[in-house]
PDB file of C-alpha atoms in Angstrom:
ATOM      1  CA  UNK F   1      72.974 122.637 132.660  1.00  0.00           C
ATOM      2  CA  UNK F   2      70.956 123.001 135.548  1.00  0.00           C
ATOM      3  CA  UNK F   3      68.410 125.789 135.438  1.00  0.00           C
ATOM      4  CA  UNK F   4      69.282 128.792 137.741  1.00  0.00           C
ATOM      5  CA  UNK F   5      67.480 131.008 140.002  1.00  0.00           C
ATOM      6  CA  UNK F   6      68.670 134.111 141.954  1.00  0.00           C
ATOM      7  CA  UNK F   7      68.125 134.261 145.860  1.00  0.00           C
ATOM      8  CA  UNK F   8      68.300 138.360 146.917  1.00  0.00           C
ATOM      9  CA  UNK F   9      68.103 139.598 150.450  1.00  0.00           C
ATOM     10  CA  UNK F  10      67.506 143.155 151.595  1.00  0.00           C
ATOM     11  CA  UNK F  11      70.765 144.047 153.871  1.00  0.00           C
ATOM     12  CA  UNK F  12      72.489 147.380 155.378  1.00  0.00           C
ATOM     13  CA  UNK F  13      69.446 148.135 157.191  1.00  0.00           C
ATOM     14  CA  UNK F  14      71.032 147.801 160.694  1.00  0.00           C
ATOM     15  CA  UNK F  15      69.837 144.199 161.082  1.00  0.00           C
ATOM     16  CA  UNK F  16      72.284 141.720 163.284  1.00  0.00           C
ATOM     17  CA  UNK F  17      71.761 138.514 160.874  1.00  0.00           C
ATOM     18  CA  UNK F  18      73.431 139.903 157.961  1.00  0.00           C
ATOM     19  CA  UNK F  19      76.688 137.805 158.351  1.00  0.00           C
ATOM     20  CA  UNK F  20      74.792 134.427 158.859  1.00  0.00           C
ATOM     21  CA  UNK F  21      72.358 135.133 155.850  1.00  0.00           C
ATOM     22  CA  UNK F  22      75.136 136.471 153.418  1.00  0.00           C
ATOM     23  CA  UNK F  23      76.596 132.832 152.510  1.00  0.00           C
ATOM     24  CA  UNK F  24      73.223 131.716 151.806  1.00  0.00           C
ATOM     25  CA  UNK F  25      72.177 134.038 148.832  1.00  0.00           C
ATOM     26  CA  UNK F  26      73.493 135.082 145.588  1.00  0.00           C
ATOM     27  CA  UNK F  27      72.770 138.998 145.482  1.00  0.00           C
ATOM     28  CA  UNK F  28      72.245 141.600 147.938  1.00  0.00           C
ATOM     29  CA  UNK F  29      70.370 144.682 147.871  1.00  0.00           C
ATOM     30  CA  UNK F  30      72.101 147.489 149.909  1.00  0.00           C
ATOM     31  CA  UNK F  31      70.354 150.111 151.620  1.00  0.00           C
ATOM     32  CA  UNK F  32      71.766 153.617 150.300  1.00  0.00           C
ATOM     33  CA  UNK F  33      71.471 155.800 153.323  1.00  0.00           C
ATOM     34  CA  UNK F  34      67.724 157.134 153.039  1.00  0.00           C
ATOM     35  CA  UNK F  35      65.601 154.607 154.565  1.00  0.00           C
ATOM     36  CA  UNK F  36      68.619 152.799 156.393  1.00  0.00           C
ATOM     37  CA  UNK F  37      72.315 152.526 156.596  1.00  0.00           C
ATOM     38  CA  UNK F  38      75.025 154.895 156.131  1.00  0.00           C
ATOM     39  CA  UNK F  39      78.324 154.847 154.430  1.00  0.00           C
ATOM     40  CA  UNK F  40      79.896 152.957 157.224  1.00  0.00           C
ATOM     41  CA  UNK F  41      77.183 150.534 157.145  1.00  0.00           C
ATOM     42  CA  UNK F  42      76.995 150.373 153.350  1.00  0.00           C
ATOM     43  CA  UNK F  43      81.053 149.714 153.366  1.00  0.00           C
ATOM     44  CA  UNK F  44      80.719 146.898 156.094  1.00  0.00           C
ATOM     45  CA  UNK F  45      77.879 145.029 153.915  1.00  0.00           C
ATOM     46  CA  UNK F  46      79.911 145.562 150.749  1.00  0.00           C
ATOM     47  CA  UNK F  47      82.712 143.816 152.162  1.00  0.00           C
ATOM     48  CA  UNK F  48      80.641 140.849 153.621  1.00  0.00           C
ATOM     49  CA  UNK F  49      79.192 140.515 150.116  1.00  0.00           C
ATOM     50  CA  UNK F  50      82.851 140.505 148.657  1.00  0.00           C
ATOM     51  CA  UNK F  51      84.039 137.750 151.014  1.00  0.00           C
ATOM     52  CA  UNK F  52      81.296 135.531 150.045  1.00  0.00           C
ATOM     53  CA  UNK F  53      81.158 136.171 146.388  1.00  0.00           C
ATOM     54  CA  UNK F  54      77.687 137.680 146.578  1.00  0.00           C
ATOM     55  CA  UNK F  55      76.635 140.131 143.849  1.00  0.00           C
ATOM     56  CA  UNK F  56      76.101 143.589 145.000  1.00  0.00           C
ATOM     57  CA  UNK F  57      73.118 145.994 144.450  1.00  0.00           C
ATOM     58  CA  UNK F  58      71.943 149.236 145.072  1.00  0.00           C
ATOM     59  CA  UNK F  59      68.684 149.448 147.346  1.00  0.00           C
ATOM     60  CA  UNK F  60      67.583 153.081 146.803  1.00  0.00           C
ATOM     61  CA  UNK F  61      64.273 154.374 148.403  1.00  0.00           C
ATOM     62  CA  UNK F  62      62.209 157.505 149.238  1.00  0.00           C
ATOM     63  CA  UNK F  63      64.141 159.807 151.824  1.00  0.00           C
ATOM     64  CA  UNK F  64      62.113 158.452 154.848  1.00  0.00           C
ATOM     65  CA  UNK F  65      64.188 157.066 157.861  1.00  0.00           C
ATOM     66  CA  UNK F  66      61.048 157.865 160.052  1.00  0.00           C
ATOM     67  CA  UNK F  67      58.849 155.292 158.002  1.00  0.00           C
ATOM     68  CA  UNK F  68      61.631 153.007 156.871  1.00  0.00           C
ATOM     69  CA  UNK F  69      60.856 153.981 153.196  1.00  0.00           C
ATOM     70  CA  UNK F  70      57.536 151.977 153.492  1.00  0.00           C
ATOM     71  CA  UNK F  71      55.280 155.075 153.273  1.00  0.00           C
ATOM     72  CA  UNK F  72      54.928 156.793 149.785  1.00  0.00           C
ATOM     73  CA  UNK F  73      55.834 160.201 149.370  1.00  0.00           C
ATOM     74  CA  UNK F  74      54.843 163.072 147.227  1.00  0.00           C
ATOM     75  CA  UNK F  75      57.852 163.743 145.125  1.00  0.00           C
ATOM     76  CA  UNK F  76      58.028 164.965 141.536  1.00  0.00           C
ATOM     77  CA  UNK F  77      59.454 162.833 138.582  1.00  0.00           C
ATOM     78  CA  UNK F  78      62.550 164.906 138.697  1.00  0.00           C
ATOM     79  CA  UNK F  79      62.888 164.718 142.512  1.00  0.00           C
ATOM     80  CA  UNK F  80      62.848 160.816 142.476  1.00  0.00           C
ATOM     81  CA  UNK F  81      65.227 160.957 139.407  1.00  0.00           C
ATOM     82  CA  UNK F  82      67.789 162.957 141.372  1.00  0.00           C
ATOM     83  CA  UNK F  83      67.218 161.296 145.008  1.00  0.00           C
ATOM     84  CA  UNK F  84      67.797 157.780 142.967  1.00  0.00           C
ATOM     85  CA  UNK F  85      70.910 159.150 141.041  1.00  0.00           C
ATOM     86  CA  UNK F  86      72.489 160.639 144.757  1.00  0.00           C
ATOM     87  CA  UNK F  87      71.985 157.055 145.931  1.00  0.00           C
ATOM     88  CA  UNK F  88      73.419 155.327 143.329  1.00  0.00           C
ATOM     89  CA  UNK F  89      76.466 157.883 143.384  1.00  0.00           C
ATOM     90  CA  UNK F  90      77.076 156.946 147.020  1.00  0.00           C
ATOM     91  CA  UNK F  91      77.124 153.294 146.959  1.00  0.00           C
ATOM     92  CA  UNK F  92      78.969 152.883 143.632  1.00  0.00           C
ATOM     93  CA  UNK F  93      81.811 155.276 145.066  1.00  0.00           C
ATOM     94  CA  UNK F  94      82.134 153.152 148.037  1.00  0.00           C
ATOM     95  CA  UNK F  95      82.121 149.714 146.086  1.00  0.00           C
ATOM     96  CA  UNK F  96      84.373 151.068 143.618  1.00  0.00           C
ATOM     97  CA  UNK F  97      86.885 152.216 146.132  1.00  0.00           C
ATOM     98  CA  UNK F  98      86.759 148.283 147.496  1.00  0.00           C
ATOM     99  CA  UNK F  99      87.257 146.730 144.037  1.00  0.00           C
ATOM    100  CA  UNK F 100      83.587 145.930 143.960  1.00  0.00           C
ATOM    101  CA  UNK F 101      81.411 146.558 140.661  1.00  0.00           C
ATOM    102  CA  UNK F 102      77.548 147.217 141.226  1.00  0.00           C
ATOM    103  CA  UNK F 103      75.582 144.447 139.590  1.00  0.00           C
ATOM    104  CA  UNK F 104      71.975 145.665 140.056  1.00  0.00           C
ATOM    105  CA  UNK F 105      69.310 148.276 141.391  1.00  0.00           C
ATOM    106  CA  UNK F 106      66.294 147.074 143.300  1.00  0.00           C
ATOM    107  CA  UNK F 107      63.995 150.260 144.718  1.00  0.00           C
ATOM    108  CA  UNK F 108      63.124 149.639 148.275  1.00  0.00           C
ATOM    109  CA  UNK F 109      59.687 149.510 150.177  1.00  0.00           C
ATOM    110  CA  UNK F 110      57.001 152.099 148.846  1.00  0.00           C
ATOM    111  CA  UNK F 111      59.155 153.299 146.118  1.00  0.00           C
ATOM    112  CA  UNK F 112      59.344 149.804 144.715  1.00  0.00           C
ATOM    113  CA  UNK F 113      55.718 149.178 144.929  1.00  0.00           C
ATOM    114  CA  UNK F 114      54.860 152.842 143.381  1.00  0.00           C
ATOM    115  CA  UNK F 115      56.963 152.121 140.430  1.00  0.00           C
ATOM    116  CA  UNK F 116      54.943 148.573 139.935  1.00  0.00           C
ATOM    117  CA  UNK F 117      51.677 150.487 139.534  1.00  0.00           C
ATOM    118  CA  UNK F 118      52.779 154.225 138.212  1.00  0.00           C
ATOM    119  CA  UNK F 119      54.479 154.576 135.211  1.00  0.00           C
ATOM    120  CA  UNK F 120      55.771 157.853 135.631  1.00  0.00           C
ATOM    121  CA  UNK F 121      57.354 156.766 138.997  1.00  0.00           C
ATOM    122  CA  UNK F 122      59.099 153.778 137.142  1.00  0.00           C
ATOM    123  CA  UNK F 123      60.097 155.783 134.331  1.00  0.00           C
ATOM    124  CA  UNK F 124      61.805 158.306 136.796  1.00  0.00           C
ATOM    125  CA  UNK F 125      63.721 155.568 138.684  1.00  0.00           C
ATOM    126  CA  UNK F 126      64.821 153.772 135.295  1.00  0.00           C
ATOM    127  CA  UNK F 127      66.098 157.135 133.646  1.00  0.00           C
ATOM    128  CA  UNK F 128      68.217 157.244 136.740  1.00  0.00           C
ATOM    129  CA  UNK F 129      69.688 154.114 136.120  1.00  0.00           C
ATOM    130  CA  UNK F 130      69.834 154.396 132.449  1.00  0.00           C
ATOM    131  CA  UNK F 131      71.906 157.472 132.836  1.00  0.00           C
ATOM    132  CA  UNK F 132      73.924 156.114 135.771  1.00  0.00           C
ATOM    133  CA  UNK F 133      74.883 152.790 134.223  1.00  0.00           C
ATOM    134  CA  UNK F 134      73.138 151.141 131.598  1.00  0.00           C
ATOM    135  CA  UNK F 135      74.813 147.829 132.635  1.00  0.00           C
ATOM    136  CA  UNK F 136      72.951 147.501 135.843  1.00  0.00           C
ATOM    137  CA  UNK F 137      70.230 145.234 136.237  1.00  0.00           C
ATOM    138  CA  UNK F 138      66.777 146.073 137.240  1.00  0.00           C
ATOM    139  CA  UNK F 139      64.848 144.139 140.001  1.00  0.00           C
ATOM    140  CA  UNK F 140      61.440 144.750 139.931  1.00  0.00           C
ATOM    141  CA  UNK F 141      57.927 143.120 140.595  1.00  0.00           C
ATOM    142  CA  UNK F 142      56.908 140.503 138.331  1.00  0.00           C
ATOM    143  CA  UNK F 143      53.474 140.961 136.520  1.00  0.00           C
ATOM    144  CA  UNK F 144      54.000 144.762 137.132  1.00  0.00           C
ATOM    145  CA  UNK F 145      54.323 147.485 134.490  1.00  0.00           C
ATOM    146  CA  UNK F 146      58.130 147.524 135.508  1.00  0.00           C
ATOM    147  CA  UNK F 147      59.530 145.033 132.999  1.00  0.00           C
ATOM    148  CA  UNK F 148      57.890 146.882 129.921  1.00  0.00           C
ATOM    149  CA  UNK F 149      59.476 150.278 131.013  1.00  0.00           C
ATOM    150  CA  UNK F 150      62.865 149.133 131.840  1.00  0.00           C
ATOM    151  CA  UNK F 151      63.056 147.354 128.545  1.00  0.00           C
ATOM    152  CA  UNK F 152      62.029 150.548 126.652  1.00  0.00           C
ATOM    153  CA  UNK F 153      64.968 152.397 128.706  1.00  0.00           C
ATOM    154  CA  UNK F 154      67.427 149.593 127.187  1.00  0.00           C
ATOM    155  CA  UNK F 155      67.681 148.246 130.613  1.00  0.00           C
ATOM    156  CA  UNK F 156      68.134 144.595 131.548  1.00  0.00           C
ATOM    157  CA  UNK F 157      65.190 143.385 134.057  1.00  0.00           C
ATOM    158  CA  UNK F 158      64.826 140.483 136.403  1.00  0.00           C
ATOM    159  CA  UNK F 159      61.544 139.475 137.451  1.00  0.00           C
ATOM    160  CA  UNK F 160      61.103 139.260 141.172  1.00  0.00           C
ATOM    161  CA  UNK F 161      59.060 137.290 143.499  1.00  0.00           C
ATOM    162  CA  UNK F 162      58.796 137.150 147.041  1.00  0.00           C
ATOM    163  CA  UNK F 163      59.176 134.113 149.367  1.00  0.00           C
ATOM    164  CA  UNK F 164      57.654 136.025 152.497  1.00  0.00           C
ATOM    165  CA  UNK F 165      54.955 138.007 151.091  1.00  0.00           C
ATOM    166  CA  UNK F 166      51.466 137.283 149.790  1.00  0.00           C
ATOM    167  CA  UNK F 167      50.024 138.118 146.667  1.00  0.00           C
ATOM    168  CA  UNK F 168      46.656 139.273 145.449  1.00  0.00           C
ATOM    169  CA  UNK F 169      44.630 138.103 142.281  1.00  0.00           C
ATOM    170  CA  UNK F 170      46.402 140.714 140.109  1.00  0.00           C
ATOM    171  CA  UNK F 171      49.812 139.343 140.770  1.00  0.00           C
ATOM    172  CA  UNK F 172      50.780 142.172 143.013  1.00  0.00           C
ATOM    173  CA  UNK F 173      52.124 141.987 146.722  1.00  0.00           C
ATOM    174  CA  UNK F 174      49.330 142.391 149.344  1.00  0.00           C
ATOM    175  CA  UNK F 175      49.775 145.581 151.047  1.00  0.00           C
ATOM    176  CA  UNK F 176      51.574 145.468 154.107  1.00  0.00           C
ATOM    177  CA  UNK F 177      48.512 147.320 155.944  1.00  0.00           C
ATOM    178  CA  UNK F 178      46.446 143.924 155.345  1.00  0.00           C
ATOM    179  CA  UNK F 179      46.637 141.402 158.177  1.00  0.00           C
ATOM    180  CA  UNK F 180      47.617 138.493 155.749  1.00  0.00           C
ATOM    181  CA  UNK F 181      50.451 140.544 154.189  1.00  0.00           C
ATOM    182  CA  UNK F 182      53.448 138.674 155.271  1.00  0.00           C
ATOM    183  CA  UNK F 183      54.447 135.010 155.444  1.00  0.00           C
ATOM    184  CA  UNK F 184      56.135 134.383 158.935  1.00  0.00           C
ATOM    185  CA  UNK F 185      56.211 130.478 158.741  1.00  0.00           C
ATOM    186  CA  UNK F 186      59.213 129.110 157.058  1.00  0.00           C
ATOM    187  CA  UNK F 187      57.352 126.302 155.695  1.00  0.00           C
ATOM    188  CA  UNK F 188      54.678 128.423 154.176  1.00  0.00           C
ATOM    189  CA  UNK F 189      57.699 130.339 152.461  1.00  0.00           C
ATOM    190  CA  UNK F 190      59.250 127.589 151.027  1.00  0.00           C
ATOM    191  CA  UNK F 191      55.877 125.905 149.857  1.00  0.00           C
ATOM    192  CA  UNK F 192      55.257 129.167 147.792  1.00  0.00           C
ATOM    193  CA  UNK F 193      58.503 129.396 146.397  1.00  0.00           C
ATOM    194  CA  UNK F 194      58.578 125.817 145.164  1.00  0.00           C
ATOM    195  CA  UNK F 195      54.832 126.220 143.635  1.00  0.00           C
ATOM    196  CA  UNK F 196      56.359 129.312 141.985  1.00  0.00           C
ATOM    197  CA  UNK F 197      59.496 127.565 140.619  1.00  0.00           C
ATOM    198  CA  UNK F 198      57.922 124.181 139.747  1.00  0.00           C
ATOM    199  CA  UNK F 199      54.468 125.603 138.308  1.00  0.00           C
ATOM    200  CA  UNK F 200      55.480 129.023 137.184  1.00  0.00           C
ATOM    201  CA  UNK F 201      52.462 130.535 139.346  1.00  0.00           C
ATOM    202  CA  UNK F 202      51.705 131.869 142.577  1.00  0.00           C
ATOM    203  CA  UNK F 203      48.787 131.092 144.597  1.00  0.00           C
ATOM    204  CA  UNK F 204      46.745 134.541 145.746  1.00  0.00           C
ATOM    205  CA  UNK F 205      45.362 135.175 149.127  1.00  0.00           C
ATOM    206  CA  UNK F 206      41.875 133.991 147.351  1.00  0.00           C
ATOM    207  CA  UNK F 207      43.178 130.656 146.242  1.00  0.00           C
ATOM    208  CA  UNK F 208      43.694 131.799 142.644  1.00  0.00           C
ATOM    209  CA  UNK F 209      46.675 130.595 140.601  1.00  0.00           C
ATOM    210  CA  UNK F 210      48.286 133.437 139.132  1.00  0.00           C
ATOM    211  CA  UNK F 211      51.171 133.115 136.356  1.00  0.00           C
ATOM    212  CA  UNK F 212      54.303 134.385 137.380  1.00  0.00           C
ATOM    213  CA  UNK F 213      58.020 134.331 136.036  1.00  0.00           C
ATOM    214  CA  UNK F 214      60.867 134.167 138.798  1.00  0.00           C
ATOM    215  CA  UNK F 215      64.518 135.313 137.791  1.00  0.00           C
ATOM    216  CA  UNK F 216      65.028 136.275 141.402  1.00  0.00           C
ATOM    217  CA  UNK F 217      63.464 135.397 144.480  1.00  0.00           C
ATOM    218  CA  UNK F 218      63.574 137.952 147.792  1.00  0.00           C
ATOM    219  CA  UNK F 219      63.842 137.352 151.407  1.00  0.00           C
ATOM    220  CA  UNK F 220      63.380 140.349 153.632  1.00  0.00           C
ATOM    221  CA  UNK F 221      66.628 140.675 155.972  1.00  0.00           C
ATOM    222  CA  UNK F 222      64.342 142.426 158.444  1.00  0.00           C
ATOM    223  CA  UNK F 223      61.972 139.658 159.029  1.00  0.00           C
ATOM    224  CA  UNK F 224      62.034 137.993 162.485  1.00  0.00           C
ATOM    225  CA  UNK F 225      62.793 134.725 160.831  1.00  0.00           C
ATOM    226  CA  UNK F 226      65.260 135.861 157.999  1.00  0.00           C
ATOM    227  CA  UNK F 227      68.209 133.831 158.724  1.00  0.00           C
ATOM    228  CA  UNK F 228      65.900 130.421 159.193  1.00  0.00           C
ATOM    229  CA  UNK F 229      63.987 131.342 156.106  1.00  0.00           C
ATOM    230  CA  UNK F 230      67.127 131.709 153.702  1.00  0.00           C
ATOM    231  CA  UNK F 231      68.460 128.451 155.195  1.00  0.00           C
ATOM    232  CA  UNK F 232      65.243 126.249 154.437  1.00  0.00           C
ATOM    233  CA  UNK F 233      64.855 128.342 150.974  1.00  0.00           C
ATOM    234  CA  UNK F 234      68.189 127.368 149.711  1.00  0.00           C
ATOM    235  CA  UNK F 235      68.012 123.735 150.781  1.00  0.00           C
ATOM    236  CA  UNK F 236      64.543 123.156 149.157  1.00  0.00           C
ATOM    237  CA  UNK F 237      65.601 125.058 146.078  1.00  0.00           C
ATOM    238  CA  UNK F 238      68.608 122.909 145.649  1.00  0.00           C
ATOM    239  CA  UNK F 239      66.745 119.793 146.484  1.00  0.00           C
ATOM    240  CA  UNK F 240      64.482 120.342 142.954  1.00  0.00           C
ATOM    241  CA  UNK F 241      68.022 120.505 141.163  1.00  0.00           C
ATOM    242  CA  UNK F 242      67.710 124.129 140.549  1.00  0.00           C
ATOM    243  CA  UNK F 243      71.247 126.125 140.940  1.00  0.00           C
ATOM    244  CA  UNK F 244      71.179 129.270 143.096  1.00  0.00           C
ATOM    245  CA  UNK F 245      73.385 132.161 141.296  1.00  0.00           C
ATOM    246  CA  UNK F 246      73.161 136.058 140.443  1.00  0.00           C
TER     247      UNK F 246
END
């Protein structure tokens, strides 16, 4: 049996490339209306995923459309819990009406990054998921505190790595405020992913090899070369005899 890996993409964010990317991935993280999207866009994106057999996930965020959910907000644990529950409820209602079952939850932007370093925020998010549906898989940053906290909540966890982001020596994502945070060259993105899959490590911006486990690989749908990146990644991953599936 071939080894497998999930290839996911953040969508439902109003980008024009989503229909072309969808056939290339195995799971999709759909914005739930707080950083981007609305019920109409969610429905359209779920329909695309259903058409191409792509697993549907929720992509909840801080309630912050102005900054696209990429700025940390001062919210209590209860407020975060409620915010996540509301977003899960919205996308689940739409998906259920279309005969589609939610597969996973991947927090977006600053909420995702804050969960990777703040156990209280991670616990608030995962408590919401636990209370909503324990069958949902959590997608979280590999090498972060997320995996342990998810397991304590009885949730299944996918270690996520990124094709189009660089890493620090601690195995965390380089902050977007840094000039070298993004990988915008397809060849460099492919090189990073293949290194992760073949060597189980990622090379940091300082040249250090950091051990990392990859259950799922993310492509950002709002990237300027997202389609080309998805195309190149799928071809490269399959060329080393790894099957892409959710």
